[in-house]
Structures are given as C-alpha cells and as structure tokens.
XYZ file of C-alpha atoms in Angstrom:
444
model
C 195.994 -34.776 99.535
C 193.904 -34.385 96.997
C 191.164 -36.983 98.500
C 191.213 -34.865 102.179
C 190.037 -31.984 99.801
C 187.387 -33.624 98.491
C 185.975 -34.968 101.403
C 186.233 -32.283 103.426
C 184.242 -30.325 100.438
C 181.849 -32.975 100.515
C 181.223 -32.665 104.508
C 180.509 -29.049 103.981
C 178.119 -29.917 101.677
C 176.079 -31.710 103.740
C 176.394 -29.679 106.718
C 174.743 -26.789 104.584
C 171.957 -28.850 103.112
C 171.221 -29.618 106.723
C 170.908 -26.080 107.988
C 168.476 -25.322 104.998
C 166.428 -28.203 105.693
C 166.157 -26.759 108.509
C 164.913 -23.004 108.017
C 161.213 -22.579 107.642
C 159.712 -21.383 104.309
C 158.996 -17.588 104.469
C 154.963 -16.477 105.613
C 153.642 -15.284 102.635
C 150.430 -12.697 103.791
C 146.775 -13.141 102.530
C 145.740 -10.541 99.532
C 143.447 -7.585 101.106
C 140.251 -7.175 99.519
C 138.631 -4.016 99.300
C 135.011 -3.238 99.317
C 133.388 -1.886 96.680
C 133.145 1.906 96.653
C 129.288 2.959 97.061
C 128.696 6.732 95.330
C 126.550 9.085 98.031
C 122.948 8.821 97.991
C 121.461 12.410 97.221
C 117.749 12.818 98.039
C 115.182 14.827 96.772
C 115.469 16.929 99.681
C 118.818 17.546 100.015
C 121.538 18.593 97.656
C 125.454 18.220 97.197
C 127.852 20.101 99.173
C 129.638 22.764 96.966
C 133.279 22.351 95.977
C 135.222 24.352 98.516
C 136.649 27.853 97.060
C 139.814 28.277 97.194
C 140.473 31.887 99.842
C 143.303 33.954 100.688
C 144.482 32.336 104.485
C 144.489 36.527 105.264
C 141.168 37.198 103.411
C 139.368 34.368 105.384
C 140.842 34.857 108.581
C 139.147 38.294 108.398
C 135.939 37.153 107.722
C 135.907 34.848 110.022
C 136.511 37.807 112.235
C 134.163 39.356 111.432
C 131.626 36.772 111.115
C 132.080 35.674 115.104
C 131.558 39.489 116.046
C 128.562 39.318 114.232
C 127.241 36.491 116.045
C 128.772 37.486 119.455
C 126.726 41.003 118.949
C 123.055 38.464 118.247
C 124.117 36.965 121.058
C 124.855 33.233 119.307
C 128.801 34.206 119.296
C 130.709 30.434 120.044
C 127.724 28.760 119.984
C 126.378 30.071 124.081
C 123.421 31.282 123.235
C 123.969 34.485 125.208
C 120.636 37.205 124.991
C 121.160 40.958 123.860
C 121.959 43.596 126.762
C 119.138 46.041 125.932
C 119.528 49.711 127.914
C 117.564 49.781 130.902
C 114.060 51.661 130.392
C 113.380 55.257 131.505
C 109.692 54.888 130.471
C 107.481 55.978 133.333
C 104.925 52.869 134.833
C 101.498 52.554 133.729
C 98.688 54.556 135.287
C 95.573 55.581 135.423
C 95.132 59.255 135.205
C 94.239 61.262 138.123
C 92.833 64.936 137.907
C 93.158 68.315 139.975
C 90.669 69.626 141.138
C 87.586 71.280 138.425
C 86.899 74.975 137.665
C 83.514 75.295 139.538
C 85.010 74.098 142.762
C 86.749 77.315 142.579
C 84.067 78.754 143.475
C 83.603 77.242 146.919
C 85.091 77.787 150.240
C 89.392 77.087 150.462
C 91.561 76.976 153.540
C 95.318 77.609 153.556
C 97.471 74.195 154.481
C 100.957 74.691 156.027
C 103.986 73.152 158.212
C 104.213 75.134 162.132
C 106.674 74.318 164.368
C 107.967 72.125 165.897
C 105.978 68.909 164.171
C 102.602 70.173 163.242
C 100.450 70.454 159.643
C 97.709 72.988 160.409
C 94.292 73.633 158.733
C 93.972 77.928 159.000
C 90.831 80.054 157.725
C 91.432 82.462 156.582
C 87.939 84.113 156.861
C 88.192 84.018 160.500
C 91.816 84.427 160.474
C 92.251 80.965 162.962
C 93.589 77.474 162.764
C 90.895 74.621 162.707
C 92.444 71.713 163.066
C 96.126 70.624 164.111
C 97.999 67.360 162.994
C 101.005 65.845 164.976
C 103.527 64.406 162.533
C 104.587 60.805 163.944
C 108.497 61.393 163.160
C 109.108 64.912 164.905
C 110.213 67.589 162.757
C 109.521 68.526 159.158
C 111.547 69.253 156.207
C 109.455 69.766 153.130
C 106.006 69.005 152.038
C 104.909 68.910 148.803
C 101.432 68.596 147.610
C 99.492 65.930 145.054
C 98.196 67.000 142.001
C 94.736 65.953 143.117
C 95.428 68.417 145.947
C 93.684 66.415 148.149
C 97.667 65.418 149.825
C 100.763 66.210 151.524
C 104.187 64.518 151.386
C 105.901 65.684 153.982
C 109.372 64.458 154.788
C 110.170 63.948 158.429
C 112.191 61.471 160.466
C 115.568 62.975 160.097
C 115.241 63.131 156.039
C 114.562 59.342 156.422
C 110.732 59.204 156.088
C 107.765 60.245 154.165
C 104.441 61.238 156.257
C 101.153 60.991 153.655
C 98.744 64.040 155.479
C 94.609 63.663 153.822
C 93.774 66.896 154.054
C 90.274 65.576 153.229
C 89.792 64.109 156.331
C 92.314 65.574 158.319
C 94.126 62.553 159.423
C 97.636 60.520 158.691
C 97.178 58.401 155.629
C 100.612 57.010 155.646
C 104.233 56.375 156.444
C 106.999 55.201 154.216
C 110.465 54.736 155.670
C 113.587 54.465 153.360
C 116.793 53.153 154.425
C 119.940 51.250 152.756
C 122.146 48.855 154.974
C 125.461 50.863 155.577
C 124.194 53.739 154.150
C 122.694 56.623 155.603
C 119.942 57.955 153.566
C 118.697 62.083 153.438
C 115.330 62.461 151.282
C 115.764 65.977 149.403
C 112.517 66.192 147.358
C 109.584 63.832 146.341
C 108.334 64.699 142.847
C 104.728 62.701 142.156
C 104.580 60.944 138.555
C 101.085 60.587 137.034
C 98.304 59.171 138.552
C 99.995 59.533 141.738
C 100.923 56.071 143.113
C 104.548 56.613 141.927
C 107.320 59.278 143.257
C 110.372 60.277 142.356
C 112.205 60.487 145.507
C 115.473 62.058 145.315
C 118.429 60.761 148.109
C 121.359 61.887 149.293
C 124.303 58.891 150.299
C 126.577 58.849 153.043
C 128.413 55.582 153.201
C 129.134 54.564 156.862
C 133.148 53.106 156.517
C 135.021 51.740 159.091
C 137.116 54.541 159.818
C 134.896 58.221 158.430
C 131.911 58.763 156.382
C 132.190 58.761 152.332
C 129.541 60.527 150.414
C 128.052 58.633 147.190
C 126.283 60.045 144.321
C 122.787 61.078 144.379
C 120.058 58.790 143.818
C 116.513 59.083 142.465
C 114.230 56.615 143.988
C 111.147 55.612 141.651
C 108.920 54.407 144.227
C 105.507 52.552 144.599
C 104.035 54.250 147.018
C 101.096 51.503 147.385
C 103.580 48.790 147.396
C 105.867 50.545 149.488
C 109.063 49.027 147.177
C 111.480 51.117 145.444
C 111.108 49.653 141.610
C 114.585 51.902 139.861
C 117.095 53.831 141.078
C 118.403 56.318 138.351
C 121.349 58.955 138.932
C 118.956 62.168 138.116
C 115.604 62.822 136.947
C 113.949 62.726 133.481
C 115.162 66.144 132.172
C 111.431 66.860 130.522
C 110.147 66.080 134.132
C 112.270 68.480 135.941
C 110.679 71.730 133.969
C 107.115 70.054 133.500
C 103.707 69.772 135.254
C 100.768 67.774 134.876
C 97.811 68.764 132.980
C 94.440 69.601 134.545
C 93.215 66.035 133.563
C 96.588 64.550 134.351
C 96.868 62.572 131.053
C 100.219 64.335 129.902
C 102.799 67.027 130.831
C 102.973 70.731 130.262
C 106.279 72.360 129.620
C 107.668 75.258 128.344
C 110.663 74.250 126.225
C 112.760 76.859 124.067
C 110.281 79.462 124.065
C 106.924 77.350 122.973
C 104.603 74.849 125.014
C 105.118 71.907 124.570
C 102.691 68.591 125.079
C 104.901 65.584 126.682
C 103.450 62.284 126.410
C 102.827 61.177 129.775
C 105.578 58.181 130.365
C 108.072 58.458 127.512
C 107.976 62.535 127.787
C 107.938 62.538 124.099
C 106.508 65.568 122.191
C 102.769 64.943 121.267
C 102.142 68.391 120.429
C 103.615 72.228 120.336
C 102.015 75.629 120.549
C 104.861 77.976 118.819
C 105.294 81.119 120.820
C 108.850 81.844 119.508
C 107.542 83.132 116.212
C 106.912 87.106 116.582
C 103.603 88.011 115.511
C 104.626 90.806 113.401
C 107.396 92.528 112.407
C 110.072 93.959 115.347
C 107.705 92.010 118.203
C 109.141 89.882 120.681
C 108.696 86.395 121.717
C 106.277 85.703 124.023
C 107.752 84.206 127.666
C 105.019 82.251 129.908
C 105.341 83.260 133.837
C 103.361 79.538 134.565
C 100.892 82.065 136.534
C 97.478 80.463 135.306
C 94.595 83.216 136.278
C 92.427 79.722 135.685
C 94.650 78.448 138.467
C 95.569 74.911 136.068
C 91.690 73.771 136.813
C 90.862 73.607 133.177
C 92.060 71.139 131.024
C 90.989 72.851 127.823
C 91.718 76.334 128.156
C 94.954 78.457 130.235
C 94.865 82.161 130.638
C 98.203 82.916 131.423
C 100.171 86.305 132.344
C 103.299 86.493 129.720
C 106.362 88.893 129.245
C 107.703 90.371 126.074
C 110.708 92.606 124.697
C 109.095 96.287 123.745
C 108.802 96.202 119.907
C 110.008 99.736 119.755
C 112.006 99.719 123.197
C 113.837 96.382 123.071
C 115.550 97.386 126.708
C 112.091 97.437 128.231
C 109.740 94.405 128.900
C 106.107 94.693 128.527
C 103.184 92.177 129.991
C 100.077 90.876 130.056
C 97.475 88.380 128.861
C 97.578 84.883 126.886
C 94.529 82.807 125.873
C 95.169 79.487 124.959
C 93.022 76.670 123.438
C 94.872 73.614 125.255
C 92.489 71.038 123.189
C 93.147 72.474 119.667
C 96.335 74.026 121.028
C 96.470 77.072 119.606
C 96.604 80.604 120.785
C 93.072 82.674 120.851
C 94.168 85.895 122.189
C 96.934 88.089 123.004
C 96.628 90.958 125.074
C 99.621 93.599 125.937
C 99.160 96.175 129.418
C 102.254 97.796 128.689
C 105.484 98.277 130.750
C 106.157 95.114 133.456
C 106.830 96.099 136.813
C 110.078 95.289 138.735
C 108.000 93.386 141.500
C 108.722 89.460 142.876
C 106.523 87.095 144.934
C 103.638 87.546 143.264
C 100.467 86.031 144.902
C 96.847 85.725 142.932
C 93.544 85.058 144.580
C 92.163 83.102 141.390
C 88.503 83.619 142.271
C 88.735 87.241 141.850
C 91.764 87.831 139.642
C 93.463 90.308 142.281
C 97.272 90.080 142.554
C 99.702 91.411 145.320
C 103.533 91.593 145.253
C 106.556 92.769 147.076
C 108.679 95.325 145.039
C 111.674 98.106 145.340
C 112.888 99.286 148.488
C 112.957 103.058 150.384
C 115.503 103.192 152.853
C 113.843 100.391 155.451
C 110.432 100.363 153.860
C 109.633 98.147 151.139
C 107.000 98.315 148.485
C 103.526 96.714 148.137
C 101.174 96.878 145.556
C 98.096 95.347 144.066
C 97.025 94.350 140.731
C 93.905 94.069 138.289
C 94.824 90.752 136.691
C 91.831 90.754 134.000
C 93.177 94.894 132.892
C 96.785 94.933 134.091
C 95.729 97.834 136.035
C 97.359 98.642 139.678
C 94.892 99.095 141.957
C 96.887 100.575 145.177
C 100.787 100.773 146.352
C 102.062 101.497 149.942
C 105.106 100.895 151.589
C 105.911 99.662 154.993
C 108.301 98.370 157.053
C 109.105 94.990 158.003
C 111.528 92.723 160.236
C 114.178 90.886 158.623
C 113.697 88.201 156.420
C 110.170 88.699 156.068
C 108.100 88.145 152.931
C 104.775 88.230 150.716
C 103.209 84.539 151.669
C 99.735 84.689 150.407
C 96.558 86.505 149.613
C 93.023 85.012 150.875
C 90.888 83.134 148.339
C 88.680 86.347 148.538
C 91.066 88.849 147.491
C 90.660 91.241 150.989
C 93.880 90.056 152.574
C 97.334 89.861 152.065
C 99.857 88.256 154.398
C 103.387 88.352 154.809
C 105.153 85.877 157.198
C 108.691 83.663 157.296
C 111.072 84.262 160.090
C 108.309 84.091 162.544
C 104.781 82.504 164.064
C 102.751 85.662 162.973
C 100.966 86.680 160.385
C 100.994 90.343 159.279
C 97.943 91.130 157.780
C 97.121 94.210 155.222
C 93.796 94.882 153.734
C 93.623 94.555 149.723
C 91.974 97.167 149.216
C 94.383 100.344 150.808
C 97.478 98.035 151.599
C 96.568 99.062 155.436
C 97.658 97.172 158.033
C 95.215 95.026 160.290
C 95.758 93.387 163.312
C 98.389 90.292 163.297
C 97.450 86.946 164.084
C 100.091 85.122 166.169
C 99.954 81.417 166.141
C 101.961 78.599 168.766
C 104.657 77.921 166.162
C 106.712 79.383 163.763
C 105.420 79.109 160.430
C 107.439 77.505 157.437
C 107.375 76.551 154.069
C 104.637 76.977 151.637
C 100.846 77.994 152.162
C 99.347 75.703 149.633
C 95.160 76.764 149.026
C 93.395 73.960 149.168
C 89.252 73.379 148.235
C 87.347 72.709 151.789
C-alpha cells in the first residue's frame, strides 16, 4: 500500500514538472528613457509670460464681460472685424456760392413773373400794364413755383405733383424737367426749397403706397436732390430745422435767421452758429425787444448792410406795439441805428416798391369796404387811406417797381388797379387766365 502511494506521488511529480517546462518565461518590457528636459529660450526681444493671478471665477467672468462689449462697441468684438455704425450725415453738399441779384440793378427796369391759368408762366409790365411773353408748361397744370435765389428761375411743380418744370426767366424759355417717381408708390411734390449754390433742392413728398386691395399713406419724405445729376442723393423724414426759418444771404455764403429774438449767422452746410447780432437785450430801461418783420427796404441785395422795418412793445404802454427802422452792419454785425415812428398799424399784406421806399397794405374793414393805405417807408409816415369795395376773396398782390400802382387780384384773371398816390381806382386789366400764386419782381 504504502509503495502505490509513493508512486503515484512520484507520477504527479513529473506530470507537474512537465507542465512548467512547458509555460513560457514572463515578457519582461524595455526601460523608457526620457529626454532630457531643455529650459525655454528667452530672447532679447521677448520676455517671460507672467505667473497667472489667481481671480474670483465671478470677478473674471465680469470682466470678461465687459471686456467683449468693449471690443464688440470698436468693432473687433469675437475677433470679425466688424466697422463702427456712424449716424448718417445731415451736413449739406459742397458748393460754390451763388449770389442774388446786386443793389445797383435795382435801379433798372423789373417785370412781374407769375402762374395764369390753365398751364402758362407769363412775363407782365407793368409800365404798360400788358403781358410780353407767354410760356406753355410741358406737364399741364401748375401747383407752385418757387423762385432761385439768383432770381434768374422758377421751379414750378406740374405733372400731377409728379414733376418739376425749370422756367429761365432770362431767356424766356424751358430750362428743364425733372420727373420723380417710386415703384409702387405714388409720389405728390409739396414744396422745393433750393440749398446753396443752387444745384441742390430739398424736395418735400407726400407717399401713397399702391396695395393690393386700397391705398396706404407713408410718412413724408424730403428728397435732397441733384438737380444737375438729376439723382436723389438722401431721403430724410423732415427738413433741417435751422433751414425751415432761414434764408440765404445776399452773397449766398451762409444763412440768415432770426432765432429767439436775435439774428443769427448759420454756417452754410452744418447750420451751425457763426455769428449773432443780440436784439433781445432792451436798450434801456422798460424798452422792449426788438422783433424783425424780414421786410428788407434794401430788398436782401446787399450783403453788408439790411435796413429792416421792426416791431416793439411801447416802453410806457406795454399793450401797444410801436414800429419802425433797423440799420444793421451785416459784415461787422452789429446794429448802427434804431429808429422808432410810433404806434404800428393793424394792417396785413404789406407790399414795398424797394426803389422808392413806398408801401401799400390792406387793413380793417367798414361794413363791405375794406381799407387801403400807403406808407412812407424812409419816415413811417402814411401818405393816403381810402376804402373800397371788393369781390370775395380778393387781395393786395403787388405794387409796381415805381411806386404809382397798386394791384389787388386772386379769385380772378383781372387786375384791379389803384393809383399810389390817391388810392383811386384806374381802369382793370383783364388777362386770358386766372391769375395764381405769387407775383415775384424780377430785374429785366
């Protein structure tokens, strides 16, 4: 028994040193070698990066914020590149000044310029009391015309509201047409207002938007517009407010306003104040300030000097309103002379014949009649009154260049005529069309 034992412990034996003969030896893996750590190489030109400061997570968060609104705003916000959004300009364009017309031509021979019915400018004397020359307008009926600065021009607006007709009244002819329309809108022209030096208008639109089913209307538009181009440059939702209560100086290098009871001197495109004559101030004790009527006896010819009739509150009478005279000194802008006549007159539509200095104007009422009456313009002084009696909706329209004639028109194609001198009527010129609008006085 005990010899099985044994050899069966000896059989095991071997069988075991077998199977480990038999095992492979375990892979034993190659050492790693690392490379030798080189330090950074710091130039002269270039320096160490700072240790990094330990922030707040909330603290930096914030000013990182804050730093990408920054950028954003210079327009380098996420790394685009994006430019500013500046605000669109309301400079005017260049130009080159363009003056009215000079003192001495004053002197010479002017015509009266107006709109007749149904589509015609005329050309009228009024020495001879007769119309010498007639132009058609090419798109039928008129509107409005308004006349250049250089008074050498008309803009009249014709064409349904859609077009502006250029009239020379130099030569007598038609300089010009400018159409303006909008795909699917339908565009009115209300007024053209000239900028300086005359190649640019303001034209002001109204909108109608054609829809599929009715007719919407937009906001208004102001048109600046090159009138040699014929292209509309900006379209702006109302005009410069400094331009709206302005005109041009004689020499048409900047504007004219009066602004909060003084004169002010606009710069030309950017309407900014280049100067101010202060007529707020009283000149003594318990006087008034002084209000300019924009009637220039020197009719705006001179660009150094105005003479201009004024109002005033009574220094004693503060219910009443006196008038009278105004010198100004335009180039050293100041005031030379004031002159008081006394007690203003309740009169309107007052019309001046420059070359003498006469005045006329419509005043009060008696029963049907109504009140005319004539003025001294270098005393103040009325020269005669009447009253007559007129149709409906008639009015004062002008006085000749001469100072002998007055003439009252509107709501009609006559003119009623009356003599200066005794307010007498003489005999009525009646003309093929009804007369409208304006009587501008123009140099022959």
């Amino acid at each position: 028994m005990l010899v099985r034992l044994c050899s069966s412990a000896a059989s095991l034996l071997l069988i075991g040193a077998s199977v480990l003969a038999q095992t492979p030896p375990p892979v034993v893996p190659p050492p790693v070698v690392q490379p030798p750590v080189t330090p950074p190489v710091v130039t002269e030109l270039e320096e160490p990066p700072p240790p990094p400061v330990a922030q707040d997570p909330e603290t930096g968060s914030r000013t990182e914020r804050r730093r990408g609104r920054r950028l954003r705003a210079q327009g380098q916000g996420q790394g685009q590149g994006r430019e500013t959004r500046s605000k669109p300009s309301t400079d005017l364009p260049e130009f080159t000044p363009v003056a009215g017309p000079t003192l001495a031509a004053l002197e010479g021979k002017q015509y009266f310029w107006f709109t007749m019915y149904p589509d015609f400018v005329v050309k009228f004397d009024p020495e001879t009391d007769k119309i010498v020359q007639q132009i058609q307008l090419k798109g039928g009926m008129f509107w409005r015309a308004t006349r250049t600065h250089d008074r050498k021009r008309l803009l009249i607006v014709t064409n349904q509201q859609r077009s502006i007709e250029v009239i020379d009244m130099v030569t007598g002819t038609l300089a010009g047409n400018h159409l303006f329309e909008e795909e699917g809108i339908t565009l009115r022209i209300r007024s053209v207002r000239e900028c300086p030096g005359g190649v640019f208008w303001f034209v002001q639109t109204d909108r109608v938007k054609k829809d599929i089913d009715r007719y919407s209307f937009e906001a208004t538009q102001y048109l600046l517009y090159d009138s040699l181009k014929k292209k509309i440059v900006r379209k702006v939702p109302k005009l410069p407010d400094s331009m709206s209560r302005a005109r041009l100086s004689a020499d048409g290098t900047h504007w004219l306003s009066s602004s909060g009871g003084n004169l002010q001197f606009l710069n030309a495109r950017t309407f900014k104040e280049i100067g101010k004559i202060d007529l707020s101030t009283p000149r003594f004790f318990g006087a008034g300030s002084i209000q300019l009527s924009n009637t220039d006896l020197l009719d705006g010819r001179d660009p150094n000097r105005s003479l201009q009739i004024f109002t005033t509150t009574d220094p004693v009478e503060k219910r009443r309103t006196n008038w009278g005279l105004i010198e100004i000194d335009l180039k050293s802008r100041k005031v030379v002379n004031v002159t008081e006549w006394g007690p203003s007159k309740s009169s309107w539509g007052m019309r001046v014949a420059h070359k003498k200095r006469i005045a006329v104007t419509m005043g009060r009422g008696r029963g049907s009649e109504r009140l005319m009456v004539t003025y001294d313009l270098n005393t103040g002084n009325k020269l005669a009154e009447a009253y007559h009696e007129f149709r409906p909706r008639r009015s004062l329209v002008a006085i000749s260049p001469n100072a002998d004639k007055a003439y009252v028109g509107v709501a009609g194609s006559d003119f009623e005529i009356f003599d200066i001198k005794t307010l007498k009527r003489l005999p009525a010129v009646e003309l093929a069309g009804e007369i409208v609008g304006t009587i501008h006085v123009v140099d022959g």
